[in-house]
mmCIF file of N, CA, C and O in Angstrom:
data_model
loop_
_atom_site.group_PDB
_atom_site.id
_atom_site.type_symbol
_atom_site.label_atom_id
_atom_site.label_comp_id
_atom_site.label_asym_id
_atom_site.label_seq_id
_atom_site.Cartn_x
_atom_site.Cartn_y
_atom_site.Cartn_z
ATOM 1 N N MET A 1 48.996 134.272 75.893
ATOM 2 C CA MET A 1 49.173 133.466 76.119
ATOM 3 C C MET A 1 48.633 132.464 76.274
ATOM 4 O O MET A 1 47.422 132.201 75.617
ATOM 5 N N ASP A 2 48.882 131.309 76.285
ATOM 6 C CA ASP A 2 48.498 129.495 75.514
ATOM 7 C C ASP A 2 47.278 128.820 75.861
ATOM 8 O O ASP A 2 47.624 128.471 77.345
ATOM 9 N N SER A 3 46.098 128.602 75.470
ATOM 10 C CA SER A 3 46.081 127.811 76.235
ATOM 11 C C SER A 3 45.504 126.644 75.668
ATOM 12 O O SER A 3 44.117 125.993 76.409
ATOM 13 N N GLY A 4 46.144 125.885 75.383
ATOM 14 C CA GLY A 4 46.045 124.800 74.975
ATOM 15 C C GLY A 4 46.258 124.000 75.796
ATOM 16 O O GLY A 4 45.983 122.377 75.812
ATOM 17 N N ASN A 5 46.944 124.178 77.092
ATOM 18 C CA ASN A 5 47.247 123.133 77.999
ATOM 19 C C ASN A 5 46.057 123.092 78.654
ATOM 20 O O ASN A 5 45.692 121.974 80.046
ATOM 21 N N LYS A 6 44.691 124.119 78.456
ATOM 22 C CA LYS A 6 43.831 123.203 79.223
ATOM 23 C C LYS A 6 42.682 123.254 78.812
ATOM 24 O O LYS A 6 41.767 123.062 79.577
ATOM 25 N N GLU A 7 42.814 122.769 77.364
ATOM 26 C CA GLU A 7 41.322 121.866 76.792
ATOM 27 C C GLU A 7 42.139 120.703 76.493
ATOM 28 O O GLU A 7 42.886 119.995 76.150
ATOM 29 N N ARG A 8 40.451 120.098 76.851
ATOM 30 C CA ARG A 8 40.329 118.843 76.533
ATOM 31 C C ARG A 8 39.302 118.539 76.104
ATOM 32 O O ARG A 8 38.047 119.333 75.530
ATOM 33 N N GLY A 9 39.683 117.442 74.835
ATOM 34 C CA GLY A 9 38.416 116.585 73.736
ATOM 35 C C GLY A 9 36.952 116.133 75.283
ATOM 36 O O GLY A 9 37.142 115.925 76.373
ATOM 37 N N GLU A 10 35.870 115.629 74.341
ATOM 38 C CA GLU A 10 34.887 115.041 75.299
ATOM 39 C C GLU A 10 35.294 113.656 75.568
ATOM 40 O O GLU A 10 34.865 113.529 76.889
ATOM 41 N N ARG A 11 35.997 113.108 74.908
ATOM 42 C CA ARG A 11 36.375 111.543 74.726
ATOM 43 C C ARG A 11 37.593 111.161 75.301
ATOM 44 O O ARG A 11 38.645 111.789 74.523
ATOM 45 N N GLY A 12 38.486 110.469 76.513
ATOM 46 C CA GLY A 12 39.620 110.153 76.507
ATOM 47 C C GLY A 12 39.753 108.641 77.508
ATOM 48 O O GLY A 12 38.674 107.690 76.874
ATOM 49 N N VAL A 13 41.024 108.348 77.546
ATOM 50 C CA VAL A 13 41.566 107.185 77.951
ATOM 51 C C VAL A 13 42.154 107.134 78.866
ATOM 52 O O VAL A 13 42.990 108.525 79.100
ATOM 53 N N ALA A 14 41.617 106.932 80.450
ATOM 54 C CA ALA A 14 43.102 107.445 81.688
ATOM 55 C C ALA A 14 43.266 105.697 82.137
ATOM 56 O O ALA A 14 43.008 104.906 81.750
ATOM 57 N N CYS A 15 44.710 106.260 81.788
ATOM 58 C CA CYS A 15 45.369 104.872 83.031
ATOM 59 C C CYS A 15 46.236 105.157 83.964
ATOM 60 O O CYS A 15 45.694 106.089 84.063
ATOM 61 N N SER A 16 45.142 103.659 84.777
ATOM 62 C CA SER A 16 45.571 104.049 86.198
ATOM 63 C C SER A 16 46.438 102.673 86.614
ATOM 64 O O SER A 16 46.818 101.864 85.331
ATOM 65 N N LEU A 17 47.497 103.003 87.846
ATOM 66 C CA LEU A 17 48.208 101.832 87.985
ATOM 67 C C LEU A 17 47.571 101.488 89.977
ATOM 68 O O LEU A 17 47.323 102.230 90.515
ATOM 69 N N LEU A 18 47.720 100.322 89.885
ATOM 70 C CA LEU A 18 46.802 99.785 90.886
ATOM 71 C C LEU A 18 47.680 98.995 91.145
ATOM 72 O O LEU A 18 48.961 97.835 91.449
ATOM 73 N N ARG A 19 47.954 98.540 92.463
ATOM 74 C CA ARG A 19 49.295 97.634 93.111
ATOM 75 C C ARG A 19 48.750 96.385 94.085
ATOM 76 O O ARG A 19 47.322 96.897 94.239
ATOM 77 N N LEU A 20 48.424 95.234 93.252
ATOM 78 C CA LEU A 20 48.157 94.330 93.558
ATOM 79 C C LEU A 20 48.912 93.646 95.028
ATOM 80 O O LEU A 20 49.793 93.412 95.266
ATOM 81 N N SER A 21 48.079 92.857 95.948
ATOM 82 C CA SER A 21 48.034 92.701 97.320
ATOM 83 C C SER A 21 49.427 91.437 96.878
ATOM 84 O O SER A 21 50.522 91.058 98.206
ATOM 85 N N ASP A 22 50.348 90.783 96.205
ATOM 86 C CA ASP A 22 51.031 89.461 95.827
ATOM 87 C C ASP A 22 52.131 90.605 94.949
ATOM 88 O O ASP A 22 53.257 89.930 94.391
ATOM 89 N N GLY A 23 51.969 91.794 94.913
ATOM 90 C CA GLY A 23 53.144 92.447 94.975
ATOM 91 C C GLY A 23 53.517 93.429 93.151
ATOM 92 O O GLY A 23 54.035 94.389 93.075
ATOM 93 N N ARG A 24 52.733 93.104 92.774
ATOM 94 C CA ARG A 24 53.151 92.977 90.679
ATOM 95 C C ARG A 24 52.259 94.623 90.928
ATOM 96 O O ARG A 24 51.651 94.749 91.655
ATOM 97 N N LEU A 25 52.244 94.821 90.008
ATOM 98 C CA LEU A 25 51.598 96.135 89.673
ATOM 99 C C LEU A 25 50.280 96.161 88.329
ATOM 100 O O LEU A 25 50.559 95.424 87.455
ATOM 101 N N ARG A 26 49.599 96.237 88.811
ATOM 102 C CA ARG A 26 48.064 96.188 87.046
ATOM 103 C C ARG A 26 48.189 97.691 86.118
ATOM 104 O O ARG A 26 47.808 98.896 87.193
ATOM 105 N N VAL A 27 48.378 97.865 85.394
ATOM 106 C CA VAL A 27 48.038 98.918 84.123
ATOM 107 C C VAL A 27 46.976 99.253 84.303
ATOM 108 O O VAL A 27 46.253 97.428 83.427
ATOM 109 N N VAL A 28 45.510 99.519 84.224
ATOM 110 C CA VAL A 28 44.336 99.666 83.617
ATOM 111 C C VAL A 28 43.763 100.912 82.959
ATOM 112 O O VAL A 28 43.833 102.089 83.665
ATOM 113 N N LEU A 29 43.001 100.639 81.807
ATOM 114 C CA LEU A 29 43.158 101.420 81.550
ATOM 115 C C LEU A 29 41.282 101.903 81.186
ATOM 116 O O LEU A 29 40.589 100.616 80.828
ATOM 117 N N ASP A 30 40.595 102.639 81.028
ATOM 118 C CA ASP A 30 39.475 102.929 81.212
ATOM 119 C C ASP A 30 38.459 104.172 79.802
ATOM 120 O O ASP A 30 39.953 104.531 79.780
ATOM 121 N N ASP A 31 37.745 103.942 79.677
ATOM 122 C CA ASP A 31 37.398 104.601 78.381
ATOM 123 C C ASP A 31 36.225 106.352 79.641
ATOM 124 O O ASP A 31 35.955 105.474 80.102
ATOM 125 N N VAL A 32 36.362 107.022 79.357
ATOM 126 C CA VAL A 32 36.067 107.780 79.860
ATOM 127 C C VAL A 32 35.854 109.696 79.384
ATOM 128 O O VAL A 32 35.948 109.777 78.417
ATOM 129 N N ARG A 33 34.761 109.817 80.004
ATOM 130 C CA ARG A 33 33.499 110.824 79.313
ATOM 131 C C ARG A 33 33.968 112.473 80.116
ATOM 132 O O ARG A 33 34.262 112.455 81.049
ATOM 133 N N ASN A 34 34.239 113.501 79.366
ATOM 134 C CA ASN A 34 34.595 114.822 80.015
ATOM 135 C C ASN A 34 33.099 115.689 80.561
ATOM 136 O O ASN A 34 32.603 115.698 79.149
ATOM 137 N N GLN A 35 32.902 115.828 81.638
ATOM 138 C CA GLN A 35 31.603 116.310 81.564
ATOM 139 C C GLN A 35 31.714 117.411 81.539
ATOM 140 O O GLN A 35 31.314 118.155 81.278
ATOM 141 N N ALA A 36 33.023 118.958 81.095
ATOM 142 C CA ALA A 36 32.893 119.968 80.592
ATOM 143 C C ALA A 36 33.554 120.405 79.778
ATOM 144 O O ALA A 36 34.970 120.369 79.272
ATOM 145 N N PRO A 37 33.116 119.102 78.748
ATOM 146 C CA PRO A 37 33.949 119.623 77.021
ATOM 147 C C PRO A 37 34.662 121.090 77.066
ATOM 148 O O PRO A 37 33.668 121.967 76.915
ATOM 149 N N GLY A 38 36.065 121.287 76.772
ATOM 150 C CA GLY A 38 36.625 122.224 76.027
ATOM 151 C C GLY A 38 37.463 122.760 77.301
ATOM 152 O O GLY A 38 38.782 123.304 77.574
ATOM 153 N N GLU A 39 37.302 121.625 78.039
ATOM 154 C CA GLU A 39 37.304 122.410 79.919
ATOM 155 C C GLU A 39 38.542 121.321 80.269
ATOM 156 O O GLU A 39 38.378 120.028 80.036
ATOM 157 N N PRO A 40 39.612 120.934 81.579
ATOM 158 C CA PRO A 40 40.040 119.989 81.875
ATOM 159 C C PRO A 40 40.023 119.264 82.405
ATOM 160 O O PRO A 40 39.921 117.686 82.727
ATOM 161 N N GLY A 41 38.627 118.998 82.420
ATOM 162 C CA GLY A 41 37.648 117.801 83.465
ATOM 163 C C GLY A 41 36.316 118.305 84.200
ATOM 164 O O GLY A 41 35.817 120.052 84.163
ATOM 165 N N PRO A 42 35.576 117.987 84.688
ATOM 166 C CA PRO A 42 35.723 116.581 85.566
ATOM 167 C C PRO A 42 36.006 116.069 84.630
ATOM 168 O O PRO A 42 35.035 115.767 83.367
ATOM 169 N N TRP A 43 36.201 114.388 84.894
ATOM 170 C CA TRP A 43 36.020 113.493 83.517
ATOM 171 C C TRP A 43 35.272 112.425 84.930
ATOM 172 O O TRP A 43 34.978 112.291 85.901
ATOM 173 N N GLN A 44 34.026 111.540 83.907
ATOM 174 C CA GLN A 44 33.784 110.712 84.675
ATOM 175 C C GLN A 44 33.835 109.082 83.939
ATOM 176 O O GLN A 44 34.102 108.956 82.693
ATOM 177 N N HIS A 45 34.175 107.615 85.020
ATOM 178 C CA HIS A 45 33.991 106.989 83.744
ATOM 179 C C HIS A 45 33.322 105.826 82.509
ATOM 180 O O HIS A 45 31.631 106.521 83.417
ATOM 181 N N GLU A 46 33.539 105.909 81.988
ATOM 182 C CA GLU A 46 32.637 105.127 81.315
ATOM 183 C C GLU A 46 32.546 103.293 80.768
ATOM 184 O O GLU A 46 31.335 102.999 81.213
ATOM 185 N N VAL A 47 34.313 103.490 80.142
ATOM 186 C CA VAL A 47 34.053 101.572 80.474
ATOM 187 C C VAL A 47 34.998 101.591 80.329
ATOM 188 O O VAL A 47 36.580 102.082 80.290
ATOM 189 N N PHE A 48 35.330 100.644 81.647
ATOM 190 C CA PHE A 48 36.536 99.215 81.838
ATOM 191 C C PHE A 48 36.691 99.372 79.837
ATOM 192 O O PHE A 48 36.161 97.985 79.492
ATOM 193 N N VAL A 49 38.440 98.842 80.084
ATOM 194 C CA VAL A 49 38.888 98.922 78.272
ATOM 195 C C VAL A 49 39.173 97.360 78.726
ATOM 196 O O VAL A 49 39.571 96.221 78.306
ATOM 197 N N THR A 50 40.887 97.155 79.149
ATOM 198 C CA THR A 50 41.761 96.227 79.295
ATOM 199 C C THR A 50 42.555 96.494 80.624
ATOM 200 O O THR A 50 42.598 97.679 81.612
ATOM 201 N N PHE A 51 43.826 95.674 80.683
ATOM 202 C CA PHE A 51 44.494 95.916 81.903
ATOM 203 C C PHE A 51 45.703 94.664 81.764
ATOM 204 O O PHE A 51 45.638 93.881 80.941
ATOM 205 N N LYS A 52 46.628 94.504 82.429
ATOM 206 C CA LYS A 52 48.114 94.118 82.678
ATOM 207 C C LYS A 52 48.792 93.834 83.340
ATOM 208 O O LYS A 52 48.841 95.079 83.906
ATOM 209 N N ASP A 53 49.149 92.858 84.093
ATOM 210 C CA ASP A 53 49.821 92.793 85.216
ATOM 211 C C ASP A 53 51.746 92.829 84.709
ATOM 212 O O ASP A 53 51.632 91.308 84.043
ATOM 213 N N TYR A 54 52.466 92.974 86.172
ATOM 214 C CA TYR A 54 53.497 93.353 85.760
ATOM 215 C C TYR A 54 53.913 92.983 87.114
ATOM 216 O O TYR A 54 54.040 93.636 87.726
ATOM 217 N N GLU A 55 55.321 92.576 86.640
ATOM 218 C CA GLU A 55 56.179 92.377 88.178
ATOM 219 C C GLU A 55 56.595 93.777 88.224
ATOM 220 O O GLU A 55 57.016 94.946 88.080
ATOM 221 N N ARG A 56 56.523 94.195 89.912
ATOM 222 C CA ARG A 56 56.847 95.700 90.720
ATOM 223 C C ARG A 56 58.082 96.014 89.737
ATOM 224 O O ARG A 56 58.418 97.051 89.192
ATOM 225 N N GLY A 57 59.817 95.655 90.036
ATOM 226 C CA GLY A 57 60.575 95.942 89.309
ATOM 227 C C GLY A 57 60.484 96.035 87.824
ATOM 228 O O GLY A 57 61.073 96.806 87.028
ATOM 229 N N GLU A 58 59.360 95.107 87.252
ATOM 230 C CA GLU A 58 60.059 94.947 85.577
ATOM 231 C C GLU A 58 58.867 96.651 85.536
ATOM 232 O O GLU A 58 60.068 97.328 84.472
ATOM 233 N N LEU A 59 57.932 96.993 85.765
ATOM 234 C CA LEU A 59 58.019 97.586 85.069
ATOM 235 C C LEU A 59 58.357 99.290 86.011
ATOM 236 O O LEU A 59 58.078 100.399 84.906
ATOM 237 N N ALA A 60 58.457 99.294 86.921
ATOM 238 C CA ALA A 60 58.922 100.497 88.292
ATOM 239 C C ALA A 60 60.248 100.645 87.421
ATOM 240 O O ALA A 60 61.224 102.248 87.646
ATOM 241 N N SER A 61 61.196 99.985 86.457
ATOM 242 C CA SER A 61 62.659 100.220 85.931
ATOM 243 C C SER A 61 62.143 100.481 84.960
ATOM 244 O O SER A 61 62.682 100.559 83.833
ATOM 245 N N LEU A 62 60.916 100.616 84.294
ATOM 246 C CA LEU A 62 60.856 100.559 82.686
ATOM 247 C C LEU A 62 61.463 98.905 81.743
ATOM 248 O O LEU A 62 61.480 99.793 80.956
ATOM 249 N N ASP A 63 61.914 98.180 82.595
ATOM 250 C CA ASP A 63 62.754 97.639 81.354
ATOM 251 C C ASP A 63 61.469 96.461 81.056
ATOM 252 O O ASP A 63 61.064 94.866 81.015
ATOM 253 N N LEU A 64 60.755 96.965 80.519
ATOM 254 C CA LEU A 64 59.944 96.643 79.023
ATOM 255 C C LEU A 64 60.958 96.571 77.456
ATOM 256 O O LEU A 64 61.331 97.268 77.047
ATOM 257 N N SER A 65 60.187 95.616 76.697
ATOM 258 C CA SER A 65 60.656 95.639 75.933
ATOM 259 C C SER A 65 60.495 96.636 74.353
ATOM 260 O O SER A 65 59.108 97.601 74.998
ATOM 261 N N GLU A 66 61.110 97.538 73.995
ATOM 262 C CA GLU A 66 60.888 98.074 72.931
ATOM 263 C C GLU A 66 59.231 97.651 72.523
ATOM 264 O O GLU A 66 58.423 98.488 72.170
ATOM 265 N N ASP A 67 59.461 96.478 71.516
ATOM 266 C CA ASP A 67 58.072 96.082 71.373
ATOM 267 C C ASP A 67 56.966 96.640 72.355
ATOM 268 O O ASP A 67 55.917 96.566 71.212
ATOM 269 N N GLU A 68 57.515 95.901 73.290
ATOM 270 C CA GLU A 68 55.379 96.128 74.576
ATOM 271 C C GLU A 68 55.563 97.717 74.740
ATOM 272 O O GLU A 68 54.171 97.784 74.987
ATOM 273 N N LEU A 69 56.201 98.804 74.499
ATOM 274 C CA LEU A 69 56.564 99.990 74.982
ATOM 275 C C LEU A 69 55.264 100.439 73.799
ATOM 276 O O LEU A 69 54.628 101.390 74.308
ATOM 277 N N ALA A 70 56.101 99.749 72.100
ATOM 278 C CA ALA A 70 55.579 100.598 71.412
ATOM 279 C C ALA A 70 53.891 100.401 70.873
ATOM 280 O O ALA A 70 53.186 100.731 70.695
ATOM 281 N N ALA A 71 53.868 99.096 70.845
ATOM 282 C CA ALA A 71 52.269 97.796 71.440
ATOM 283 C C ALA A 71 50.829 98.986 72.125
ATOM 284 O O ALA A 71 50.502 99.236 72.076
ATOM 285 N N PHE A 72 51.795 99.201 73.498
ATOM 286 C CA PHE A 72 51.269 99.806 74.549
ATOM 287 C C PHE A 72 51.064 101.395 73.916
ATOM 288 O O PHE A 72 49.532 101.914 73.902
ATOM 289 N N GLY A 73 51.584 102.271 73.742
ATOM 290 C CA GLY A 73 51.426 102.939 72.502
ATOM 291 C C GLY A 73 50.413 103.382 71.335
ATOM 292 O O GLY A 73 49.522 103.909 71.773
ATOM 293 N N HIS A 74 50.580 102.131 71.072
ATOM 294 C CA HIS A 74 49.134 101.533 69.587
ATOM 295 C C HIS A 74 48.407 102.265 70.179
ATOM 296 O O HIS A 74 47.237 101.943 69.587
ATOM 297 N N TYR A 75 48.557 100.445 71.401
ATOM 298 C CA TYR A 75 46.899 100.332 72.330
ATOM 299 C C TYR A 75 46.774 101.954 72.404
ATOM 300 O O TYR A 75 44.981 101.628 72.067
ATOM 301 N N VAL A 76 46.691 102.367 73.080
ATOM 302 C CA VAL A 76 46.132 104.055 73.699
ATOM 303 C C VAL A 76 45.575 104.409 72.626
ATOM 304 O O VAL A 76 44.612 105.125 72.718
ATOM 305 N N LEU A 77 46.835 104.759 71.770
ATOM 306 C CA LEU A 77 45.940 106.177 70.634
ATOM 307 C C LEU A 77 44.919 105.273 69.982
ATOM 308 O O LEU A 77 43.929 106.260 69.222
ATOM 309 N N ALA A 78 44.738 104.276 69.500
ATOM 310 C CA ALA A 78 43.536 102.824 69.072
ATOM 311 C C ALA A 78 42.670 103.046 69.886
ATOM 312 O O ALA A 78 41.672 103.343 68.818
ATOM 313 N N ARG A 79 42.607 103.564 70.733
ATOM 314 C CA ARG A 79 41.846 103.184 71.084
ATOM 315 C C ARG A 79 40.964 104.875 71.817
ATOM 316 O O ARG A 79 40.051 104.924 71.791
ATOM 317 N N LEU A 80 41.833 105.645 71.534
ATOM 318 C CA LEU A 80 41.758 107.536 71.837
ATOM 319 C C LEU A 80 40.520 107.501 70.100
ATOM 320 O O LEU A 80 39.976 108.213 70.452
ATOM 321 N N LEU A 81 41.263 107.212 69.478
ATOM 322 C CA LEU A 81 40.963 107.187 68.054
ATOM 323 C C LEU A 81 39.106 106.453 68.096
ATOM 324 O O LEU A 81 38.329 106.754 67.797
ATOM 325 N N ALA A 82 39.101 105.645 68.559
ATOM 326 C CA ALA A 82 38.379 104.549 68.068
ATOM 327 C C ALA A 82 37.009 104.713 68.963
ATOM 328 O O ALA A 82 35.790 104.911 69.092
ATOM 329 N N VAL A 83 37.346 105.533 70.679
ATOM 330 C CA VAL A 83 36.518 106.206 71.700
ATOM 331 C C VAL A 83 36.081 107.419 70.893
ATOM 332 O O VAL A 83 34.804 107.833 71.370
ATOM 333 N N ASN A 84 36.522 108.094 70.139
ATOM 334 C CA ASN A 84 36.192 109.439 69.387
ATOM 335 C C ASN A 84 35.802 109.216 67.963
ATOM 336 O O ASN A 84 35.266 109.822 67.507
ATOM 337 N N GLY A 85 35.148 108.243 67.922
ATOM 338 C CA GLY A 85 35.398 107.762 66.426
ATOM 339 C C GLY A 85 35.084 107.746 65.041
ATOM 340 O O GLY A 85 35.023 108.250 64.371
ATOM 341 N N LEU A 86 36.578 108.235 65.557
ATOM 342 C CA LEU A 86 37.840 108.550 63.849
ATOM 343 C C LEU A 86 38.592 107.186 63.470
ATOM 344 O O LEU A 86 39.397 107.620 62.697
ATOM 345 N N LEU A 87 38.015 105.883 63.981
ATOM 346 C CA LEU A 87 38.726 104.856 63.374
ATOM 347 C C LEU A 87 38.031 104.685 62.118
ATOM 348 O O LEU A 87 37.098 104.774 61.729
ATOM 349 N N PRO A 88 39.298 104.541 60.329
ATOM 350 C CA PRO A 88 38.610 104.502 59.952
ATOM 351 C C PRO A 88 37.239 103.165 58.973
ATOM 352 O O PRO A 88 37.914 102.020 60.412
ATOM 353 N N SER A 89 36.673 103.036 59.000
ATOM 354 C CA SER A 89 35.632 101.990 58.681
ATOM 355 C C SER A 89 36.244 100.801 57.880
ATOM 356 O O SER A 89 36.857 100.920 56.945
ATOM 357 N N ASP A 90 35.808 99.946 57.886
ATOM 358 C CA ASP A 90 36.754 98.206 57.517
ATOM 359 C C ASP A 90 35.949 97.930 55.851
ATOM 360 O O ASP A 90 36.540 97.176 55.493
ATOM 361 N N SER A 91 34.467 98.979 55.701
ATOM 362 C CA SER A 91 34.066 98.095 54.178
ATOM 363 C C SER A 91 35.486 99.320 53.009
ATOM 364 O O SER A 91 35.775 99.822 53.520
#
């Protein structure tokens, strides 16, 4: 039995979706820490990272440009590397 689907790291990035009162949707990114490293959780919020608002139809239909989708994926991966101390130094 593969246990890889149950193992998790110590630090992560949580993405959540908030419905705004004006009908738009907000994608929120937060840094989180696993309270039981090596296990699926529980996770605890550590730091608010950023958010971006979208028109509901635009996001619900995934009607985003390839550049925007790629930028989002790049940002999440860069954040994961940063929160885990794995980005190369600037020196």
